[in-house]
mmCIF file of C-alpha atoms in Angstrom:
data_model
loop_
_atom_site.group_PDB
_atom_site.id
_atom_site.type_symbol
_atom_site.label_atom_id
_atom_site.label_comp_id
_atom_site.label_asym_id
_atom_site.label_seq_id
_atom_site.Cartn_x
_atom_site.Cartn_y
_atom_site.Cartn_z
ATOM 1 C CA PRO A 1 28.578 34.285 8.255
ATOM 2 C CA ARG A 2 25.623 32.945 6.294
ATOM 3 C CA ALA A 3 26.044 31.250 2.943
ATOM 4 C CA ARG A 4 23.359 30.959 0.272
ATOM 5 C CA GLY A 5 20.028 29.484 1.397
ATOM 6 C CA GLY A 6 20.496 30.711 4.953
ATOM 7 C CA MET A 7 23.028 27.991 5.817
ATOM 8 C CA LEU A 8 25.892 28.781 8.169
ATOM 9 C CA ALA A 9 29.196 28.744 6.362
ATOM 10 C CA ALA A 10 31.229 27.865 9.447
ATOM 11 C CA SER A 11 32.093 24.333 10.474
ATOM 12 C CA VAL A 12 30.275 22.648 13.330
ATOM 13 C CA SER A 13 32.002 20.555 15.957
ATOM 14 C CA ARG A 14 30.694 17.092 16.721
ATOM 15 C CA PRO A 15 31.913 14.581 19.328
ATOM 16 C CA ARG A 16 34.169 11.718 18.263
ATOM 17 C CA VAL A 17 35.456 8.842 20.378
ATOM 18 C CA VAL A 18 39.207 8.230 20.198
ATOM 19 C CA LEU A 19 41.427 5.491 21.633
ATOM 20 C CA GLY A 20 41.501 5.506 25.378
ATOM 21 C CA GLY A 21 37.813 6.441 25.636
ATOM 22 C CA ARG A 22 38.478 10.183 25.558
ATOM 23 C CA ARG A 23 36.216 12.354 23.459
ATOM 24 C CA ALA A 24 37.675 14.754 20.989
ATOM 25 C CA ARG A 25 35.983 17.254 18.688
ATOM 26 C CA THR A 26 36.250 17.130 14.928
ATOM 27 C CA LYS A 27 35.084 19.665 12.397
ATOM 28 C CA THR A 28 32.489 18.872 9.716
ATOM 29 C CA PRO A 29 32.791 21.123 6.702
ATOM 30 C CA ALA A 30 29.734 23.286 6.086
ATOM 31 C CA SER A 31 29.502 22.061 2.492
ATOM 32 C CA SER A 32 28.757 18.456 3.528
ATOM 33 C CA ARG A 33 26.147 19.599 6.054
ATOM 34 C CA SER A 34 24.458 21.712 3.356
ATOM 35 C CA ILE A 35 24.151 18.724 1.029
ATOM 36 C CA VAL A 36 22.643 16.548 3.737
ATOM 37 C CA LYS A 37 20.201 19.239 4.853
ATOM 38 C CA THR A 38 19.210 20.039 1.252
ATOM 39 C CA ARG A 39 18.543 16.367 0.450
ATOM 40 C CA ALA A 40 16.539 15.901 3.643
ATOM 41 C CA ALA A 41 14.405 18.968 2.953
ATOM 42 C CA GLY A 42 13.793 17.912 -0.653
ATOM 43 C CA ALA A 43 12.720 14.404 0.373
ATOM 44 C CA GLY A 44 9.819 15.474 2.506
ATOM 45 C CA ASP A 45 7.355 18.201 3.112
ATOM 46 C CA GLY A 46 10.018 20.867 3.463
ATOM 47 C CA GLU A 47 9.217 21.693 7.065
ATOM 48 C CA SER A 48 10.163 18.648 9.104
ATOM 49 C CA GLY A 49 12.568 17.134 6.583
ATOM 50 C CA GLY A 50 10.567 13.874 6.454
ATOM 51 C CA PRO A 51 7.795 12.635 4.221
ATOM 52 C CA SER A 52 4.297 13.887 4.909
ATOM 53 C CA LEU A 53 1.590 11.475 6.052
ATOM 54 C CA VAL A 54 -0.980 13.568 4.180
ATOM 55 C CA PRO A 55 -0.934 13.174 0.384
ATOM 56 C CA ALA A 56 -0.090 16.324 -1.540
ATOM 57 C CA ASP A 57 -3.063 15.843 -3.875
ATOM 58 C CA ALA A 58 -5.467 13.175 -5.148
ATOM 59 C CA ALA A 59 -2.920 11.766 -7.592
ATOM 60 C CA ASP A 60 -0.428 11.313 -4.743
ATOM 61 C CA GLY A 61 -3.130 9.699 -2.606
ATOM 62 C CA LEU A 62 -4.076 7.257 -5.395
ATOM 63 C CA ARG A 63 -0.399 6.466 -5.994
ATOM 64 C CA ARG A 64 0.114 5.668 -2.311
ATOM 65 C CA TYR A 65 -3.121 3.648 -2.126
ATOM 66 C CA ARG A 66 -2.129 1.582 -5.165
ATOM 67 C CA ALA A 67 1.410 1.099 -3.844
ATOM 68 C CA VAL A 68 0.022 -0.457 -0.657
ATOM 69 C CA LEU A 69 -2.705 -2.572 -2.249
ATOM 70 C CA GLY A 70 -0.661 -3.845 -5.225
ATOM 71 C CA PRO A 71 1.519 -6.240 -3.209
ATOM 72 C CA LEU A 72 -1.428 -7.294 -1.037
ATOM 73 C CA PHE A 73 -3.609 -8.254 -4.000
ATOM 74 C CA LEU A 74 -0.678 -10.007 -5.671
ATOM 75 C CA ALA A 75 -0.016 -12.011 -2.504
ATOM 76 C CA GLY A 76 -3.730 -12.788 -2.098
ATOM 77 C CA GLY A 77 -3.955 -13.995 -5.671
ATOM 78 C CA LEU A 78 -0.826 -16.120 -5.445
ATOM 79 C CA LEU A 79 -2.060 -17.561 -2.150
ATOM 80 C CA HIS A 80 -5.199 -18.848 -3.900
ATOM 81 C CA VAL A 81 -3.486 -20.334 -6.978
ATOM 82 C CA PRO A 82 -2.710 -23.608 -5.143
ATOM 83 C CA ASP A 83 -6.440 -23.946 -4.381
ATOM 84 C CA VAL A 84 -7.067 -24.382 -8.092
ATOM 85 C CA PHE A 85 -5.031 -27.573 -7.716
ATOM 86 C CA GLY A 86 -6.650 -28.580 -4.406
ATOM 87 C CA ALA A 87 -3.706 -27.729 -2.179
ATOM 88 C CA GLY A 88 -4.261 -24.211 -0.821
ATOM 89 C CA PRO A 89 -5.786 -22.467 2.202
ATOM 90 C CA VAL A 90 -9.392 -22.718 0.977
ATOM 91 C CA SER A 91 -8.935 -26.411 0.162
ATOM 92 C CA ALA A 92 -7.420 -27.009 3.594
ATOM 93 C CA ALA A 93 -10.239 -25.110 5.343
ATOM 94 C CA CYS A 94 -12.782 -27.228 3.486
ATOM 95 C CA ASP A 95 -10.789 -30.422 3.972
ATOM 96 C CA VAL A 96 -10.847 -31.249 0.259
ATOM 97 C CA GLY A 97 -8.122 -32.613 -1.952
ATOM 98 C CA SER A 98 -9.194 -31.179 -5.298
ATOM 99 C CA PHE A 99 -10.709 -28.044 -6.785
ATOM 100 C CA ALA A 100 -13.640 -30.109 -8.110
ATOM 101 C CA GLU A 101 -14.700 -30.933 -4.532
ATOM 102 C CA LEU A 102 -15.216 -27.249 -3.650
ATOM 103 C CA THR A 103 -18.731 -25.831 -3.827
ATOM 104 C CA THR A 104 -19.549 -23.683 -6.856
ATOM 105 C CA PRO A 105 -19.395 -20.386 -4.891
ATOM 106 C CA LEU A 106 -15.995 -21.386 -3.440
ATOM 107 C CA LYS A 107 -14.728 -22.300 -6.908
ATOM 108 C CA ALA A 108 -15.841 -18.890 -8.177
ATOM 109 C CA LEU A 109 -14.244 -17.032 -5.248
ATOM 110 C CA THR A 110 -11.044 -19.066 -5.585
ATOM 111 C CA LEU A 111 -10.807 -18.364 -9.332
ATOM 112 C CA LEU A 112 -11.646 -14.713 -8.757
ATOM 113 C CA TRP A 113 -8.673 -14.425 -6.414
ATOM 114 C CA ALA A 114 -6.293 -16.738 -8.335
ATOM 115 C CA VAL A 115 -6.800 -14.837 -11.596
ATOM 116 C CA GLY A 116 -8.141 -11.492 -10.410
ATOM 117 C CA GLY A 117 -5.570 -10.928 -7.662
ATOM 118 C CA PRO A 118 -2.527 -10.844 -9.979
ATOM 119 C CA VAL A 119 -4.458 -8.964 -12.705
ATOM 120 C CA THR A 120 -5.596 -6.386 -10.150
ATOM 121 C CA ALA A 121 -2.060 -6.087 -8.763
ATOM 122 C CA THR A 122 -0.693 -5.508 -12.274
ATOM 123 C CA GLY A 123 -3.232 -2.721 -12.780
ATOM 124 C CA LEU A 124 -2.412 -1.202 -9.396
ATOM 125 C CA PHE A 125 1.345 -1.304 -10.080
ATOM 126 C CA ALA A 126 0.742 0.400 -13.439
ATOM 127 C CA GLY A 127 -1.534 3.024 -11.885
ATOM 128 C CA ALA A 128 -4.270 1.901 -14.276
ATOM 129 C CA PHE A 129 -8.035 2.039 -13.909
ATOM 130 C CA LEU A 130 -8.022 -1.774 -14.257
ATOM 131 C CA GLY A 131 -6.459 -2.020 -10.795
ATOM 132 C CA ASP A 132 -9.226 0.085 -9.271
ATOM 133 C CA VAL A 133 -11.874 -2.058 -10.995
ATOM 134 C CA GLY A 134 -10.207 -5.234 -9.706
ATOM 135 C CA VAL A 135 -10.157 -3.914 -6.135
ATOM 136 C CA THR A 136 -13.838 -2.999 -6.447
ATOM 137 C CA VAL A 137 -14.854 -6.413 -7.806
ATOM 138 C CA ILE A 138 -12.833 -8.525 -5.363
ATOM 139 C CA ALA A 139 -13.584 -6.366 -2.315
ATOM 140 C CA SER A 140 -17.300 -6.147 -3.110
ATOM 141 C CA THR A 141 -17.517 -9.891 -3.620
ATOM 142 C CA GLU A 142 -15.870 -10.590 -0.272
ATOM 143 C CA ILE A 143 -18.031 -8.015 1.511
ATOM 144 C CA VAL A 144 -21.268 -9.438 0.097
ATOM 145 C CA LEU A 145 -20.279 -13.058 0.735
ATOM 146 C CA GLY A 146 -18.878 -12.318 4.174
ATOM 147 C CA ILE A 147 -21.853 -10.291 5.400
ATOM 148 C CA ASP A 148 -24.883 -11.475 3.447
ATOM 149 C CA PHE A 149 -24.136 -15.008 2.261
ATOM 150 C CA PRO A 150 -21.628 -16.751 4.530
ATOM 151 C CA ASP A 151 -23.552 -20.030 4.092
ATOM 152 C CA LEU A 152 -22.644 -20.093 0.390
ATOM 153 C CA ILE A 153 -18.951 -20.462 1.120
ATOM 154 C CA ALA A 154 -19.225 -22.786 4.138
ATOM 155 C CA PRO A 155 -17.240 -24.517 5.495
ATOM 156 C CA ALA A 156 -14.777 -21.782 4.484
ATOM 157 C CA THR A 157 -15.286 -18.393 6.125
ATOM 158 C CA LEU A 158 -14.357 -14.805 5.494
ATOM 159 C CA PRO A 159 -13.133 -13.524 8.873
ATOM 160 C CA ALA A 160 -14.591 -10.221 10.030
ATOM 161 C CA PRO A 161 -11.195 -8.419 9.818
ATOM 162 C CA ILE A 162 -10.925 -9.381 6.127
ATOM 163 C CA VAL A 163 -14.436 -8.107 5.427
ATOM 164 C CA ALA A 164 -13.692 -4.900 7.363
ATOM 165 C CA ALA A 165 -10.443 -4.395 5.446
ATOM 166 C CA GLN A 166 -12.312 -4.779 2.151
ATOM 167 C CA CYS A 167 -14.845 -2.171 3.334
ATOM 168 C CA VAL A 168 -11.940 0.191 4.035
ATOM 169 C CA ASN A 169 -10.476 -0.569 0.590
ATOM 170 C CA ILE A 170 -13.733 0.400 -1.136
ATOM 171 C CA ALA A 171 -14.279 3.478 1.048
ATOM 172 C CA SER A 172 -10.693 4.648 0.444
ATOM 173 C CA LEU A 173 -10.973 4.197 -3.305
ATOM 174 C CA VAL A 174 -14.289 6.067 -3.450
ATOM 175 C CA ALA A 175 -12.899 8.915 -1.318
ATOM 176 C CA LEU A 176 -9.751 9.223 -3.422
ATOM 177 C CA ARG A 177 -11.724 9.184 -6.666
ATOM 178 C CA LEU A 178 -14.107 11.847 -5.335
ATOM 179 C CA TRP A 179 -11.099 13.956 -4.325
ATOM 180 C CA GLU A 180 -9.617 13.497 -7.801
ATOM 181 C CA THR A 181 -12.911 14.563 -9.415
ATOM 182 C CA ALA A 182 -13.155 17.641 -7.178
ATOM 183 C CA GLU A 183 -9.588 18.649 -8.085
ATOM 184 C CA LYS A 184 -10.292 18.253 -11.798
ATOM 185 C CA ARG A 185 -13.444 20.376 -11.519
ATOM 186 C CA ALA A 186 -11.570 23.042 -9.551
ATOM 187 C CA ASN A 187 -8.863 23.197 -12.220
ATOM 188 C CA ASP A 188 -11.321 23.504 -15.132
#
């Protein structure tokens, strides 16, 4: 017999190992199966029982985007803080022992990351426009320096995968914002 929601009311047998290596069957009450199935269906897209890879709407897409980038920009910012004191990855790449020995463009990029990374992450965690602005500023700076002006930051370099990732960050943000705008227009 079927219970509410189309669930079978009968118990289902499942294998269980007992002493001596023999398998026995035990009954699982239908009520516990219903709870598990209901929770699984509610956690995802309703069809497969798991979360969907496709965002439900622009707000969900922006939330997911910010959730991924927040920790990355925080880590990037914290990684550059030691460079302000001459003891980080940029300082090591340039073989310098103090911030003052870095070139002006490297000082600016280092400060942008050391201050802007955590500020951007805070905005991303809060779902604020400030986070999107921070991503745009930092990503654009790295793209321009990495592609157009690599000599300005020599002997440090911006590896091609970092520049490519920043291009993806900007493209993703623009696409999500355009989607959000289209949804708002459709709802007005």
